[in-house]
Structures are given as C-alpha cells and as structure tokens.
Amino acid sequence: MADSAATRTKTLNFNVGVLGHVDSGKTSLARALSSTASTAAFDKNPQSRERGITLDLGFSSFTVDIPDHLRDSDGQQRYDSLQFTLVDCPGHASLIRTIIGGAQIIDLMMLVVDVVKGIQTQTAECLLIGELTCPRMVVVLNKVDLLPANKRQSAIEKMTKRLHKTLENTRFKECPVISVAAKPGGPEAPDSEEPQGVPELIELLKKQTYLPQRDPGGDLLMAVDHCFSIRGQGTVMTGTILQGSLAINDTLEIPALKVTKKVKSVQMFRKPVSGAMQGDRVGVCVTQFDPKLLERGVVCTPGSLRTLYAGVISVRKIGYFKGSLATRAKFHITVGHETVMARVTFFGLPPVGDSEPFSDTNPPPQPCLLESAFDFDREYFYQDEYITSQGESHSGPDPEQWALLEFERPVTCPSLCLVIGSKLDTDIHANACRLAFQGRLLKGFEDKGYAETTLPRLHIYKTKHKEGQVERVTDDDTVIGRNLFKKETNLQIFVGLKVTLSTGETGVIEGGFGQSGKFKIRIQEGLRPETRQLLSCTSKKKAKGGSKGAAEEEPKADSQHVSVHLHFKRYIFDPHKKMVQL
C-alpha cells in the first residue's frame, strides 16, 4: 500500500451532507456547486425524476485549492487540493432511513432551508440526525430570489435570527447561516439564470473544513451506495471508505452475500488511482459479480465484519420523541448501513436496595455513557420501558441503561457502530419526530440460536412478590398457609424458599398441605407469643360460629389475619426458570 499512497492524487476528500426538507432545493444547490457528477448524482433515478424528489443518496463533487489553514504547520502541503464530495440526501419523509445511511459518512452538514417556509418537520429531523452523526454544520437559506426585493434583506435577517434561536440548545449553536438562490426562477426556469451567492458559499465551506482523522490502518470497511456493470470491464461498486484502505489486487468480502472478490481497478471521480484510504470516495471494479445483488451495503476485509441476529446496545432516548419507549415494542433500527425491524427489551442497573450498598467498589448509577464496555458478569434489572430522569425538578441526564435488540433479519455491521431507533411507520404528515433513541452496538450475537446459547449469560431479572395468609397453627414452629399458590401450582419448585410473616417472623416453605394449594411453613425461631395468641383468636372465632355462622364470621377473622410474603427474583432468560432469593 506504500507505493499506491505515494502515486495516488494528493487530494483531501471532505464529505458534505446536503440535508433538508423536501423541495428545499438541495439537488439544485448541489448541481450549482459541483463540477463533476458521480454515478448516482442529480436525480438520475427514474422514480426520482418522475416524482421530482431525490429517492436515493446522490453524490457529486467539486475541487478547490487547499485552504491555508489545512496546510501543515511547517508550511508544507500534505495535499494538493481539497475535494468537496456532496452527499445529496433525500428529504422525503418516508425515506428517512436513507438519510441516516448517508449521515454516517459525512464530515460537515449543510442544512438547506427554504427561506419562505422556514423550518419544517423534516428539517428538524435532519437537524437531529446531524447532531447524532456530524461535528459541524452550515445553514443555507435557499430560494431568496422568491422574496420581494424591497423586503429581502429584512426577511433574511428575521429567518437567520429564528434559526439561531432554534439552534442555541444544540451542538450547532452559532453555526454560520448564508443565503443563496441555487436555481433562480425555480426548477423549470432556464439554466441561463446564474445562481446567486454560490461563490460566497464555497468560500464559507472552505473556512469550515478541517483535517478529518483519516487512518489507513486496520480492516477495510466501505459503504457502498451504488452498483452497476460496465461491458467488458466488470462491476463497479461506488461508495465511501469508512475505515482502513484498499489497493488494486486486494481481496474484498461482501459479507451479506458471503462472497469474496479481487479488486481489478480503482477510480476516484473517474480518475484512475492505485489505492484509496479512509474518507475517500471511490469506484471499485471487480469481475464476475451481478450488480443487482448489491445496490447498497458494505464491503470489507475478509472475515472482519460479523453478521448479527441480535445485539446489546447502550441507549439514550431522543428528547424530541413524544411517547414512551416500551419493552417488547418493535422499532426500525438503523445499524451500520442497514435499517431493519427489531424487538427491543430495555434494562438497567438494579434499583437502590436490590444490591449491595454503594461504596468505592460499587458506585451509584451514572448517566448513560454510550461507548462504555458492557459487562456480562453484572446483574441488570428488567424495565417495562425506558426510564427518563424523573420530574421537572430533575433535569439531569437519564440513568445508564441498555437495550437488547432482536432483529427480524440478520444485519452486518462493525462493533461500536452508531444505532438509531425510529418509528418510521408514524404518519408522515404528523408534526412529530420519528427518531426515538440512539446508542452504540456493544455486543453482537452471531449465533442464530442465540436465545439458547447467549441470552442465558445475560443476567436480567424481574422481582416477584406473592402474598397469602396463615390459616392455622399446627405447633410452635409450624403454620399452614393458603392463598399464596393456585391449586394446580407445582409447589415442589417453591420448597426451601424463605417467607416473612406480617408479624415479623421468617420461615421456610417445607411443602404442600392437602390438594387445594395450601402449604406448610417451618418457623426457624418459633412463633412469638403474641402471634400465637392472634392466630388462636382467629381460629376460635372461626370455630365459634359453627358451620352456619362461618360465612358471617370469616371476614371478621380475616380482618386480623397474619399475612405471608414471598419475595424472589427470576432471570428472564434462565431456561430453568429458577427463583432466587438474596
């Protein structure tokens, strides 16, 4: 790879995601900025042309001189030029999963806002995706030519002020806002009309660039967004290298198909190169491969990616999502470069009092740290839903918690990759955020039989409480209980469990008594005198009325009853369904 690094073009590739509401003018803006169009760019998709919206990620690029602030400190240039690769993401509401796929490969987000309409539902969702995936943003107010000339400047200033107000509580606080007219007169206007404000936008983009951390080492991971054949050459996969590097004659794996292919040639925007590295946008030619088998997905170093049937993620709710996150509910899970349905189980640390007291070795629960390692040796508490920080007076972060994702079909992804949970089946016309939670993949389960092989290692428990009554005393150390179990319950699995009487004594279940679900309790320390007296009074009252008065006296007797309490916990993935007591 050393030779290829020396011979390939010294161009820094900088990925700019162009996101925004449908019809905000993203594609027109990308066209105005670009000098070279990539294979999927500018709405070449037939459906996209027909419907007038971008249906898939489009890519295009333009190249400028390397800005001064990107030169090395000693004045030497590591790169000859700066190439902006524009990732034109769809704004159509039902296609948000494509946006998420694109957002994972961008260095700078360009949020396009229709200056006449302002922030709309999808604009807000794009802003959220940017917050999760991208360190910097530029806001572009488009279609300023539609504003009356005499009110244009004041309208732009008013919208800029509103946008800064919206962004003040996000990571993009005080981000630059610039106004343009990418296609004066609208999409049907003749191309003779020159775009307005585009040179100024290019200068702003140059100022916002930085040297992304690019590492040619490690395993290759490339996000493929387009695949097509060239007669006499082979099949070309275009995409962005997310990690590692590749060179001619390298062997690639397409993990979703379990096939490997050798790299025949590499191009970067139609210029042949001998290799490419992390951050580069490339076309890779392989032979004897049907492009219809891989429209979008990932390719990698053979054996480096895993195909997962389930996984454990750290999880944090997205604040704009309305409603609860319920265990056993299904969500659209975007992981790696795929979106798939999954059933979700939420769990957290045991409640205070369920485990040892806090100490130096057992600290109190901390806020959620999304990339903290997951420990199979710890015990976790089952939750019916995701728990948010309690009450308005407690505006701190949510407690640390996790989720088990069980995918409807296997997914291929790298470790620690970003995970986004959404409710994409929500009404697209509803003014509501559909992004529900985010997290990082901490553990992946590759075994199709993970429910039997791996889940029992996951010590998630529920607490159980049963209550019954003492019916009568047989001797100083033994009582008979009732109403704790059903008649058909197998009492043998409860033998040996500890119970507590409402009068304070503790005992152990010794076994069943008769056939009606009654049971025998051995009181280790013996019954207290006052307990014997209370139980004796109850028994006498029952007996005094005889069979005729029993029905009338029973409620009175029960009003003084001694109750029996059984507490235990059960691990939800324990195949033996054992009950455990501390």
XYZ file of C-alpha atoms in Angstrom, residues 42 148 180 239 250 372:
6
model
C -28.608 14.698 -9.616
C -39.724 40.644 -2.749
C -28.374 31.771 -1.771
C -19.022 4.301 -2.111
C -6.727 -6.636 -2.736
C -18.810 2.163 27.916
